[in-house]
Amino acid sequence: MKIVVFSLISRSIAVAIVAASLLAGTDAALAHAILIETEPASESSLATPPTEIVLVFSEAVTPVVMRLLDTEGKAIAEVDDVRGRNSRLILPLRARIADGQYLVSYRVMSADTHPIAGAFSFSVGAGGKVDGFEIQEQGFEPARAMVLANRLLQFISLFIAAGSVFFLVLVRPPGYMQNSLRKIATIAAAIAVVTYILAIGVGGADMAGVGPGSLIDYSVWKLAAGTNLLDSAIVGGSGVVILSVGWHIPHVAGRSTTLLIGGVVALTGLAFTGHAATATPQWLTAPAVALHLFTASFWVAATIPLVWILKASPAAESTLVLNRFSSRAAIALAVLVASGVCVAIVQVQSFPALISTDYGEILLLKLGLVLLLFVLAAINKYWFTPRIEKSDSNGVWHLRRVIHIEIFVMAGVLVLATLMTTTVPPRSIATVARQDTYDVMSDRIESAGDFATTMSQQGYVIDVSVSHARAGRSTLTVTVKNEAGVPFTSIEVRANLSLPALDIEAIKISLEPQVGGEYYADLQEIVIAGDWDLRIDVLVDDFTQLIYRMRVPIGQSDNLETEL
Amino acid sequence: MAALCLFTWIVLGGNAVAHTSLVEETAPADGYYRVRFLVAHGCDTSPTHTVRIQIPRGVEFISAWHKPGWIVNTVPSLGASDDDRTELVKEVVWTGSKIPANEYDYFEIQVRLPDEEGRVLYFKTIQICDEGDLRWIEIPEEGKSADDYESPAPALTLTAH
């Protein structure tokens, strides 16, 4: 027994080293990118035409489509001209554009191969109000559905192919069973390779925003081949090939190791795309995700041989295998839960995010199903397995039934896990919220010096923020809501700033209503640093004006080449 | 020339500072009373064509004093009153004529004041001009007085009977 354990451990270490070196190749700290800022600002009216269009994202993205269109839908500038393959995409406008209304349409790809698309409009010259475009909501995309379906199939086939390897090595089923297992594993492996390859094509279609029919178009594949989908397919595919080889070679010395390496590498291919294994701290999340995948595949694949054993084997053999499985499974379960919790904490980050975000809700549902699986496994172990030891045939029947239910629940868990791969985790949302706004003029992130507060009066809540709180460059944003958090449209919002220390009388600020119930003002006239008194007047109805007062520290301006 | 400038500055300057206010700023509590509003100017150079006055809680509106050329409408308050015989009036609106931007005018209402000595009643007033409007609706915060505001609501302080 000790020898077995020792060799298992040494093999596991070898395998772990392989996995770690593969995962080290994935890009760190890249999550689901979000658009932070644009220049010109959305729905703004410019006096003079811009010389370039700038899109600022929360992290590095690759542009797929970026177009400037006029009201007739003619493209004036396009993606080939885009400079900058990082978080700031710049589309230079070679010619001076005429007065009128324009639409910027973009589609970019973040490092986790998720596409982000949108559009915004602006106008130049005396055109005034921007209302010439109807920006349509993006509805159901068949390409996205294909990505999810392919991924689900990928999970199932990979888990069976790799998990059967783990079952073979850890539980050592009888010889005749190994033959059947080998057949199933080979079929699953073939399917897994196909899904890895298909993932490139459907991923490309999703990125380009085209329909499923475009899969025959070579450019769609070429597009995706430039991303880590290709790396994922190469690594995962190689792993699947290795494990298939391992299954079919005779029982030589290195067979188990080959099988294990194949299984591990095949699953590691999954970690190349998706945001879980790239979350910081990567030294924690990458191994956690890997362990989660290994143990999950073990559980999923185990259900197949277990059902066979209960159908075909004599009681004594069944009991032996079942007991062996039970003891391994207990450890695997602990690792599964621990690694899952680790990743969940990093991705979700806070309890409120668990119930308020889509990602959190899917996770809770998944946890519920996993809990159900525990209960079923416990029933199996403590209730029915002992009965089989006593050669109780009823016990066999019940155990099989429960395992069938387990398979069903596992399928549900896999569906949810698939959905989670395309849902933005709270970690990414939080990154953007906490991140200081990019200075579009220079490449640096403005460090703190932002002011934000929330005040409430007579049932009306205002969120006030002064960003870049520096002399001459601050901006003021006010949002009015009722106590339930619903944005409220007031008749008018005014502000004035005074600096009593220097006897500066109230400077009137007029706030412009923006999209989304916000009011915005440029505080360029506030050129002196100090503790300013900000007063915000909200006209909630004809006769009711609420006055909110607060003190805003405005810092020294840094002398940058900010003026063009 | 200088005298003209000075004169204009005094007249217009003076008017720019004058608020819409009450002629009498105190009144005895619990009794019938005529509240007189003075509208001192329009919106910059634009004449006033509508005046809206909000009746504070606890004050019972009886009637408006007739102004030739002007039509009076009342807006009832939503919500039940204790006394089902009369509808509570929330707002009184004058329309139909114009006050030139540089001229004074009086608006008067007959009310019954509540029996709350010491209370300050704010009769919020809105003037709507051809271009723009003036809202005399600011209520002084703790520790401040009407002088600290640009558009304070006309205030009536209740004294002993």
XYZ file of C-alpha atoms in Angstrom:
725
model
C 0.000 0.000 0.000
C 2.759 2.416 0.959
C 4.599 1.742 -2.271
C 1.470 2.420 -4.231
C 0.899 5.686 -2.445
C 4.512 6.743 -2.884
C 4.566 6.094 -6.588
C 1.242 7.811 -6.911
C 2.603 10.846 -5.164
C 5.727 10.996 -7.277
C 3.682 10.613 -10.400
C 1.341 13.344 -9.227
C 4.248 15.681 -8.664
C 5.532 15.070 -12.175
C 2.114 15.770 -13.531
C 1.700 18.874 -11.418
C 4.936 20.300 -12.761
C 3.721 19.791 -16.304
C 0.423 21.483 -15.555
C 2.028 24.387 -13.757
C 4.403 25.131 -16.589
C 1.552 25.120 -19.028
C -0.597 27.427 -16.955
C 2.301 29.807 -16.489
C 1.883 30.554 -20.152
C -1.517 32.119 -19.678
C -1.731 35.873 -19.385
C -2.068 37.190 -15.887
C -4.552 39.691 -14.567
C -6.745 39.829 -17.617
C -10.429 39.807 -17.114
C -13.513 40.789 -19.009
C -12.792 44.213 -20.464
C -15.298 47.043 -20.160
C -15.470 50.369 -21.998
C -14.655 53.187 -19.612
C -14.476 56.320 -21.668
C -14.659 57.601 -25.213
C -13.467 60.659 -26.993
C -15.617 62.349 -28.188
C -17.946 61.570 -25.311
C -21.134 59.737 -26.115
C -23.906 62.017 -27.393
C -21.708 65.097 -27.233
C -21.868 68.052 -29.542
C -18.514 69.323 -30.775
C -17.768 72.728 -32.177
C -14.808 71.576 -34.229
C -14.350 68.145 -35.781
C -12.189 65.642 -33.887
C -8.926 64.434 -35.358
C -9.245 60.988 -33.875
C -11.655 58.696 -32.084
C -10.395 57.190 -28.834
C -11.908 54.263 -26.942
C -10.552 53.530 -23.483
C -11.166 50.077 -21.992
C -10.423 48.675 -18.575
C -7.647 46.545 -20.036
C -5.946 45.498 -23.248
C -8.250 44.563 -26.095
C -7.898 43.705 -29.752
C -10.106 45.571 -32.168
C -12.179 43.480 -34.516
C -14.411 46.183 -35.876
C -14.168 49.906 -35.311
C -15.945 52.213 -37.696
C -16.979 55.813 -37.960
C -20.232 56.109 -39.879
C -22.143 59.125 -41.121
C -25.918 59.404 -41.083
C -26.140 57.548 -44.370
C -24.279 54.613 -42.901
C -21.186 55.209 -44.970
C -17.957 54.246 -43.209
C -15.545 57.133 -43.002
C -12.761 55.408 -41.120
C -12.278 51.766 -40.313
C -10.415 49.281 -38.168
C -7.360 48.847 -40.368
C -6.419 52.333 -39.321
C -6.632 51.671 -35.609
C -3.490 52.351 -33.660
C -2.733 50.880 -30.330
C -3.298 47.307 -29.310
C -3.700 47.980 -25.647
C -6.407 49.458 -23.532
C -6.562 52.668 -25.585
C -7.684 52.251 -29.159
C -7.146 55.237 -31.404
C -8.795 55.584 -34.780
C -7.135 58.516 -36.535
C -9.292 60.519 -38.905
C -7.177 61.297 -41.924
C -9.505 63.867 -43.387
C -11.396 66.618 -41.650
C -14.964 65.434 -41.227
C -17.840 67.672 -42.143
C -20.455 69.023 -39.767
C -23.190 66.608 -38.958
C -23.981 63.569 -36.906
C -21.782 60.507 -36.638
C -21.901 57.043 -35.182
C -18.931 55.092 -33.873
C -19.496 51.366 -33.961
C -17.012 49.013 -32.352
C -16.427 45.393 -31.553
C -13.350 44.383 -29.634
C -12.043 41.290 -27.990
C -10.732 41.015 -24.495
C -7.994 38.598 -23.518
C -10.463 36.003 -22.361
C -11.773 36.014 -25.950
C -15.085 37.593 -25.037
C -16.319 40.134 -27.508
C -17.500 43.530 -26.392
C -19.557 45.532 -28.827
C -21.399 48.804 -28.841
C -21.952 52.101 -30.528
C -22.231 55.736 -29.617
C -22.955 58.907 -31.492
C -21.763 62.489 -31.506
C -22.314 65.547 -33.619
C -20.069 68.208 -35.080
C -20.986 71.796 -35.726
C -24.282 73.560 -35.472
C -26.109 70.299 -35.947
C -26.968 70.478 -32.281
C -28.945 67.640 -30.754
C -27.852 64.153 -31.639
C -30.935 62.223 -32.536
C -30.346 60.938 -36.018
C -29.490 57.370 -35.101
C -31.410 54.523 -33.656
C -28.912 52.341 -31.919
C -30.424 48.897 -31.826
C -30.066 46.609 -28.861
C -28.082 43.489 -29.572
C -30.476 40.641 -29.368
C -29.890 36.903 -29.258
C -26.792 35.882 -31.112
C -26.751 32.369 -32.534
C -22.956 32.422 -32.540
C -22.955 32.831 -28.774
C -25.360 29.940 -28.374
C -23.045 27.791 -30.471
C -20.092 28.721 -28.302
C -21.990 27.650 -25.204
C -23.262 24.409 -26.732
C -19.790 23.499 -27.933
C -18.332 24.300 -24.551
C -20.844 22.114 -22.751
C -20.008 19.217 -25.064
C -16.348 19.957 -24.485
C -16.775 19.766 -20.716
C -18.686 16.506 -20.869
C -16.360 14.749 -23.313
C -13.184 16.003 -21.652
C -14.380 15.079 -18.197
C -15.216 11.578 -19.316
C -11.955 11.126 -21.213
C -9.701 12.560 -18.511
C -11.786 11.507 -15.539
C -11.751 7.891 -16.619
C -7.960 8.061 -16.467
C -8.109 9.249 -12.872
C -10.640 6.566 -12.051
C -8.443 3.922 -13.597
C -5.328 4.980 -11.712
C -6.942 5.696 -8.359
C -9.640 3.051 -8.065
C -8.161 0.234 -10.172
C -11.303 -1.468 -11.423
C -11.170 -5.097 -12.565
C -9.701 -5.968 -15.981
C -12.908 -6.501 -17.966
C -14.119 -3.157 -16.752
C -10.963 -1.467 -17.934
C -11.668 -2.631 -21.487
C -15.128 -1.087 -21.532
C -13.758 2.040 -19.913
C -11.109 2.291 -22.585
C -13.725 2.163 -25.334
C -15.802 4.926 -23.759
C -12.759 7.040 -23.053
C -11.566 6.782 -26.638
C -14.910 7.912 -28.035
C -15.023 10.759 -25.522
C -11.468 11.717 -26.431
C -12.327 11.911 -30.123
C -15.307 14.147 -29.359
C -13.131 16.276 -27.092
C -10.596 16.918 -29.854
C -13.379 17.933 -32.226
C -14.817 20.371 -29.682
C -11.402 21.921 -29.097
C -11.062 22.544 -32.829
C -14.632 23.714 -33.263
C -14.130 26.128 -30.382
C -11.788 28.105 -32.611
C -14.359 28.455 -35.346
C -17.383 29.286 -33.212
C -15.257 31.576 -31.072
C -14.260 33.449 -34.204
C -17.882 33.745 -35.312
C -18.820 35.088 -31.888
C -16.005 37.631 -31.975
C -16.848 38.860 -35.435
C -20.531 38.978 -34.607
C -21.546 36.884 -37.582
C -23.958 34.004 -37.892
C -23.253 30.271 -37.740
C -23.161 30.014 -41.526
C -19.881 31.892 -41.549
C -18.025 28.871 -40.184
C -17.081 27.969 -43.712
C -15.437 31.355 -44.060
C -11.706 30.993 -43.530
C -11.303 34.549 -42.201
C -13.441 33.724 -39.156
C -11.069 30.909 -38.235
C -8.053 33.089 -38.947
C -9.424 35.728 -36.610
C -9.783 33.327 -33.719
C -6.469 31.678 -34.455
C -4.779 34.856 -33.297
C -6.163 34.375 -29.811
C -5.550 31.864 -27.071
C -8.290 29.666 -28.500
C -5.602 28.197 -30.697
C -3.261 27.653 -27.744
C -6.098 26.043 -25.857
C -6.813 23.681 -28.744
C -3.151 22.764 -29.191
C -2.560 22.052 -25.519
C -5.884 20.358 -24.897
C -5.714 18.398 -28.118
C -2.208 17.164 -27.339
C -3.325 16.064 -23.911
C -6.223 14.125 -25.349
C -3.928 12.441 -27.870
C -1.461 11.476 -25.113
C -4.147 9.946 -22.959
C -5.605 8.052 -25.894
C -2.182 6.632 -26.582
C -1.900 5.721 -22.919
C -5.139 3.778 -23.073
C -4.076 1.738 -26.043
C -0.531 0.762 -25.160
C 0.033 -2.441 -23.214
C 0.594 -2.431 -19.482
C 4.170 -1.187 -19.473
C 5.933 0.729 -16.767
C 5.194 4.252 -17.935
C 1.599 3.630 -18.875
C -0.020 5.167 -15.837
C 2.199 8.205 -16.011
C 1.403 8.696 -19.677
C -2.282 8.427 -18.940
C -2.075 10.877 -16.066
C -0.081 13.449 -17.997
C -2.485 13.133 -20.885
C -5.479 13.634 -18.623
C -3.983 16.625 -16.870
C -2.844 18.358 -20.034
C -6.159 17.729 -21.740
C -7.987 19.501 -18.929
C -5.395 22.257 -18.692
C -6.301 23.297 -22.217
C -9.578 24.562 -20.776
C -7.799 27.013 -18.518
C -6.282 28.905 -21.431
C -9.541 30.596 -22.270
C -11.843 31.999 -19.673
C -11.287 34.295 -16.778
C -11.042 31.956 -13.802
C -7.466 30.809 -14.182
C -6.228 34.287 -15.027
C -7.600 36.068 -11.983
C -5.067 37.479 -9.581
C -3.463 36.142 -7.490
C -2.597 33.748 -10.221
C -0.437 31.505 -8.041
C -3.663 30.675 -6.222
C -6.326 30.643 -8.908
C -4.488 28.690 -11.603
C -3.789 25.644 -9.414
C -7.206 25.977 -7.787
C -8.950 25.873 -11.146
C -6.763 22.963 -12.240
C -7.546 20.931 -9.109
C -11.213 21.770 -9.475
C -11.244 20.453 -13.031
C -9.337 17.267 -12.118
C -11.538 16.337 -9.179
C -14.738 17.269 -11.007
C -13.797 15.085 -13.968
C -13.008 12.230 -11.601
C -16.493 12.439 -10.124
C -18.253 12.755 -13.455
C -16.364 9.934 -15.124
C -16.734 7.665 -12.102
C -20.493 7.429 -12.489
C -20.164 5.325 -15.639
C -18.056 2.443 -14.303
C -19.960 2.522 -11.020
C -23.215 1.882 -12.820
C -21.606 -0.996 -14.743
C -20.137 -2.545 -11.627
C -23.520 -2.622 -9.994
C -25.098 -4.253 -13.044
C -22.531 -6.863 -13.876
C -20.275 -7.712 -10.986
C -20.654 -10.145 -8.154
C -21.269 -8.573 -4.792
C -17.785 -9.106 -3.383
C -16.074 -7.334 -6.249
C -18.618 -4.523 -6.277
C -18.058 -3.854 -2.608
C -14.292 -3.764 -3.024
C -14.399 -1.258 -5.855
C -17.115 0.782 -4.204
C -15.147 1.072 -0.997
C -12.010 2.025 -2.846
C -13.933 4.610 -4.770
C -15.527 5.960 -1.572
C -12.243 6.635 0.141
C -10.694 8.320 -2.895
C -13.878 10.211 -3.582
C -13.954 11.679 -0.094
C -10.556 13.288 -0.621
C -11.460 14.353 -4.133
C -14.606 15.956 -2.778
C -12.716 17.933 -0.185
C -10.300 19.190 -2.828
C -13.180 19.986 -5.185
C -14.946 22.071 -2.594
C -11.838 23.833 -1.335
C -10.622 24.769 -4.804
C -14.105 25.829 -5.866
C -14.512 28.073 -2.835
C -11.078 29.603 -3.511
C -11.921 30.557 -7.045
C -15.414 31.716 -6.074
C -14.034 34.087 -3.455
C -11.581 35.609 -5.915
C -14.221 36.020 -8.600
C -17.134 37.219 -6.506
C -15.255 39.150 -3.831
C -18.156 40.118 -1.618
C -21.389 38.697 -0.247
C -23.708 41.321 -1.760
C -22.251 40.530 -5.183
C -23.413 36.935 -4.702
C -27.053 37.887 -4.879
C -26.920 41.023 -6.931
C -24.970 39.867 -9.972
C -25.812 37.301 -12.644
C -22.539 35.512 -12.002
C -23.304 35.279 -8.293
C -26.783 33.896 -8.870
C -25.569 31.198 -11.243
C -22.879 30.316 -8.730
C -25.430 29.991 -5.934
C -27.542 27.723 -8.102
C -24.499 25.617 -8.901
C -23.648 25.371 -5.207
C -27.179 24.256 -4.492
C -26.908 21.444 -7.005
C -23.485 20.447 -5.675
C -24.961 20.269 -2.187
C -27.610 17.961 -3.574
C -24.842 15.793 -5.012
C -23.219 15.560 -1.585
C -26.463 14.406 -0.061
C -26.880 11.759 -2.761
C -23.278 10.602 -2.357
C -23.737 10.382 1.388
C -26.896 8.332 0.925
C -24.947 6.014 -1.320
C -22.067 5.612 1.064
C -23.852 5.217 4.352
C -27.126 3.701 3.323
C -26.839 1.548 0.269
C -23.196 0.447 0.094
C -23.438 -1.452 3.414
C -26.503 -3.235 2.051
C -24.521 -4.457 -0.932
C -21.915 -5.848 1.442
C -24.673 -7.959 2.854
C -25.549 -9.087 -0.672
C -28.842 -7.294 -0.542
C -30.030 -7.062 -4.159
C -32.396 -4.244 -3.313
C -29.382 -2.264 -2.245
C -27.901 -2.643 -5.720
C -31.053 -1.411 -7.351
C -31.305 1.632 -5.097
C -27.671 2.513 -5.513
C -28.007 2.464 -9.276
C -31.076 4.667 -9.092
C -29.292 7.190 -6.945
C -26.330 7.236 -9.293
C -28.685 7.893 -12.190
C -30.053 10.880 -10.303
C -26.490 11.981 -9.610
C -25.730 11.922 -13.324
C -28.738 14.095 -13.937
C -27.717 16.641 -11.304
C -24.135 16.639 -12.569
C -25.400 17.525 -16.029
C -27.149 20.510 -14.452
C -23.958 21.565 -12.705
C -22.043 21.365 -15.987
C -24.630 23.504 -17.770
C -24.312 26.153 -15.068
C -20.528 25.990 -15.193
C -20.714 26.546 -18.950
C -22.903 29.602 -18.459
C -20.474 30.992 -15.922
C -17.692 31.003 -18.486
C -19.442 33.731 -20.447
C -20.751 35.755 -17.516
C -18.787 38.684 -16.188
C -17.596 37.970 -12.667
C -18.012 40.715 -10.035
C -14.237 40.948 -9.915
C -14.221 42.592 -13.351
C -17.071 44.922 -12.573
C -15.397 45.977 -9.362
C -12.161 46.660 -11.200
C -13.793 49.214 -13.405
C -15.732 50.866 -10.621
C -12.685 51.233 -8.445
C -10.398 52.217 -11.242
C -9.615 55.856 -11.593
C -10.631 57.303 -14.913
C -8.037 57.287 -17.587
C -6.661 60.569 -18.671
C -7.332 60.539 -22.373
C -4.699 63.180 -23.009
C -1.847 61.232 -21.518
C -1.271 57.565 -21.062
C -1.151 57.582 -17.285
C -3.910 56.726 -14.878
C -4.765 59.670 -12.706
C -4.114 58.717 -9.132
C -6.694 59.427 -6.437
C -7.977 62.837 -5.584
C -11.518 61.891 -6.380
C -14.377 62.905 -4.186
C -17.606 61.024 -3.815
C -20.470 61.182 -1.373
C -24.100 60.259 -1.016
C -26.630 62.438 0.748
C -30.271 61.983 1.443
C -33.074 64.435 2.165
C -36.820 64.020 2.259
C -36.631 60.713 0.455
C -34.327 61.896 -2.339
C -30.831 60.525 -2.480
C -28.051 62.132 -4.477
C -24.724 60.597 -5.413
C -22.140 63.259 -5.986
C -18.716 62.666 -7.415
C -15.966 65.035 -8.369
C -13.405 63.252 -10.454
C -9.840 64.377 -11.121
C -10.387 66.706 -8.185
C -7.614 69.030 -9.254
C -7.673 72.699 -10.002
C -8.764 73.384 -13.550
C -9.463 69.824 -14.518
C -12.242 68.480 -12.335
C -15.617 67.270 -13.418
C -18.765 67.032 -11.361
C -21.340 64.287 -11.675
C -24.599 64.163 -9.747
C -27.181 61.391 -9.805
C -30.582 61.770 -8.179
C -32.484 58.740 -6.976
C -35.389 58.003 -4.717
C -34.838 55.905 -1.628
C -35.473 52.709 -3.503
C -32.528 53.505 -5.719
C -34.623 54.289 -8.793
C -33.162 57.203 -10.786
C -35.346 60.239 -10.501
C -35.781 62.867 -13.197
C -35.756 66.225 -11.517
C -36.707 69.449 -13.249
C -33.285 70.925 -12.786
C -30.059 70.414 -10.902
C -27.818 73.374 -10.183
C -24.660 73.728 -8.258
C -22.452 76.413 -6.961
C -19.013 76.356 -5.491
C -17.551 78.867 -3.094
C -14.249 79.135 -1.313
C -14.904 80.974 1.949
C -11.234 80.880 2.927
C -10.431 83.200 0.061
C -13.759 84.997 0.094
C -14.656 83.717 -3.326
C -18.359 84.029 -3.868
C -20.463 81.267 -5.244
C -19.437 80.310 -8.760
C -22.519 79.069 -10.526
C -22.246 75.748 -12.260
C -24.883 74.585 -14.649
C -25.203 70.837 -14.926
C -26.181 69.142 -18.138
C -28.442 66.136 -17.977
C -26.793 63.038 -19.429
C -27.967 59.625 -20.473
C -28.868 57.485 -17.506
C -30.221 60.137 -15.161
C -26.862 61.769 -14.421
C -26.046 65.431 -14.395
C -22.611 66.479 -15.479
C -20.584 69.651 -15.384
C -17.082 70.642 -16.242
C -15.382 72.467 -13.408
C -12.741 74.161 -15.518
C -13.331 77.535 -13.881
C -12.322 76.152 -10.514
C -8.645 76.899 -10.903
C -7.688 77.429 -7.282
C -6.894 74.586 -4.924
C -8.572 74.500 -1.533
C -11.545 73.219 0.417
C -14.481 74.346 -1.658
C -18.047 74.440 -0.426
C -20.239 72.725 -2.936
C -23.947 73.359 -2.852
C -26.250 71.305 -5.029
C -29.837 72.374 -5.594
C -32.204 69.732 -6.855
C -35.555 70.921 -8.099
C -37.671 67.826 -7.517
C -40.935 69.497 -8.398
C -42.116 73.016 -9.193
C -42.273 74.107 -5.600
C -39.702 71.865 -3.949
C -36.018 72.519 -4.029
C -33.664 70.424 -1.939
C -30.332 71.871 -0.961
C -27.353 69.610 -0.313
C -24.116 70.999 0.984
C -20.714 69.376 1.150
C -17.059 70.243 1.295
C -14.895 69.178 -1.627
C -11.130 69.286 -1.414
C -9.671 70.303 -4.742
C -5.989 69.598 -5.089
C -3.176 71.463 -6.738
C -3.130 71.170 -10.468
C -0.150 69.255 -11.792
C 1.509 71.121 -14.576
C 1.017 68.780 -17.478
C 0.873 69.444 -21.146
C -2.836 69.022 -21.029
C -3.860 71.727 -23.426
C -3.613 70.812 -27.062
C -24.456 110.526 -19.610
C -22.961 109.638 -16.300
C -26.133 110.672 -14.530
C -28.181 108.491 -16.874
C -25.900 105.551 -16.188
C -26.097 106.162 -12.483
C -29.857 106.505 -12.620
C -30.249 103.333 -14.664
C -27.910 101.501 -12.353
C -29.855 102.585 -9.294
C -33.251 101.779 -10.760
C -32.358 98.512 -12.417
C -29.793 97.580 -9.821
C -32.306 98.200 -7.109
C -34.895 96.123 -8.842
C -32.497 93.273 -9.466
C -32.032 92.983 -5.739
C -35.685 93.154 -4.762
C -37.315 89.823 -4.011
C -40.928 88.919 -4.422
C -42.059 89.239 -0.838
C -44.894 89.924 1.562
C -45.863 93.461 2.347
C -46.395 92.518 5.997
C -44.107 89.845 7.348
C -45.975 89.121 10.579
C -49.612 88.375 11.328
C -51.663 87.289 14.316
C -52.296 83.549 14.523
C -55.731 82.006 14.264
C -57.806 84.496 12.343
C -58.828 85.684 8.922
C -56.111 87.620 7.199
C -55.292 89.244 3.868
C -51.857 88.186 2.654
C -50.348 90.714 0.250
C -47.597 89.702 -2.143
C -45.373 92.222 -3.874
C -43.932 91.161 -7.213
C -41.054 93.520 -7.779
C -39.708 92.613 -11.187
C -39.819 90.170 -14.082
C -37.165 87.779 -15.404
C -34.390 90.186 -16.439
C -36.182 92.053 -19.197
C -39.011 89.627 -19.694
C -42.538 90.372 -18.382
C -44.342 88.048 -15.969
C -47.480 86.434 -17.335
C -48.303 83.866 -14.604
C -48.034 83.883 -10.858
C -48.412 80.680 -8.822
C -48.594 80.742 -5.054
C -48.509 77.605 -2.924
C -50.705 77.608 0.185
C -48.789 76.154 3.142
C -50.133 73.256 5.179
C -52.514 74.393 7.863
C -53.575 77.572 6.077
C -57.132 77.658 4.741
C -57.581 79.569 1.491
C -60.810 81.565 1.430
C -60.671 83.662 -1.700
C -58.439 85.705 -3.946
C -58.823 89.454 -4.183
C -59.950 90.400 -7.663
C -57.368 91.877 -10.014
C -58.720 93.488 -13.177
C -57.308 91.811 -16.261
C -56.290 88.687 -14.377
C -58.067 85.335 -14.049
C -57.681 83.292 -10.887
C -57.658 79.487 -10.737
C -57.142 77.234 -7.780
C -55.533 73.805 -7.642
C -56.991 71.486 -5.032
C -54.726 69.403 -2.897
C -54.676 65.646 -3.381
C -55.682 63.628 -0.391
C -58.650 63.894 1.882
C -59.275 66.776 4.183
C -60.727 66.311 7.606
C -63.686 68.410 6.725
C -65.476 66.873 3.754
C -67.468 69.975 3.037
C -64.630 71.953 1.514
C -61.805 70.911 -0.796
C -58.420 72.064 0.433
C -56.737 74.438 -1.963
C -53.060 73.839 -2.508
C -52.188 76.459 -5.092
C -53.573 79.699 -6.473
C -52.720 80.703 -10.047
C -53.113 84.097 -11.733
C -53.001 84.341 -15.531
C -54.388 86.493 -18.309
C -52.245 89.587 -18.164
C -48.647 90.686 -17.960
C -46.550 92.637 -15.521
C -43.880 94.574 -17.377
C -40.403 93.620 -16.242
C -39.656 96.855 -14.435
C -42.955 97.382 -12.665
C -44.383 96.422 -9.288
C -47.646 94.637 -8.710
C -49.660 93.318 -5.762
C -51.369 89.945 -5.467
C -53.670 89.352 -2.515
C -55.378 86.360 -1.006
C -57.762 86.028 1.929
C -56.892 83.134 4.209
C -57.539 81.754 7.657
C -54.314 81.349 9.554
C -53.697 78.384 11.854
C -53.488 78.742 15.586
C -49.731 78.183 15.781
C -48.004 81.129 17.337
C -44.351 81.429 16.418
C -44.575 79.299 13.305
C -43.182 80.695 10.045
C -45.431 80.071 7.034
C -43.690 79.911 3.675
C -45.844 80.963 0.726
C -43.709 79.630 -2.110
C -44.194 81.665 -5.259
C -43.343 81.049 -8.892
C -43.336 83.783 -11.512
C -43.440 82.572 -15.088
C -42.262 85.084 -17.658
C -42.304 85.130 -21.430
C -38.720 83.921 -21.201
C -37.726 82.030 -18.105
C -39.137 81.865 -14.635
C -38.346 82.875 -11.095
C -38.886 80.466 -8.259
C -39.113 81.999 -4.816
C -39.001 78.664 -3.054
C -35.862 78.507 -0.954
C -36.469 77.785 2.697
C -33.617 78.812 5.000
C -31.686 75.935 6.498
C -30.772 75.669 10.149
C -28.840 78.670 11.285
C -29.489 80.730 8.175
C -31.943 83.450 7.270
C -33.705 84.525 4.099
C -30.953 87.084 3.453
C -28.520 84.246 2.823
C -30.449 83.137 -0.237
C -31.035 84.432 -3.702
C -34.616 83.300 -4.062
C -36.139 82.892 -0.621
C -39.805 82.002 -0.258
C -42.036 84.828 1.058
C -42.358 84.189 4.777
C -45.083 85.092 7.249
C -44.369 84.771 10.960
C -47.326 84.133 13.231
C -47.557 86.218 16.399
C -49.877 86.157 19.361
C -53.591 86.790 18.782
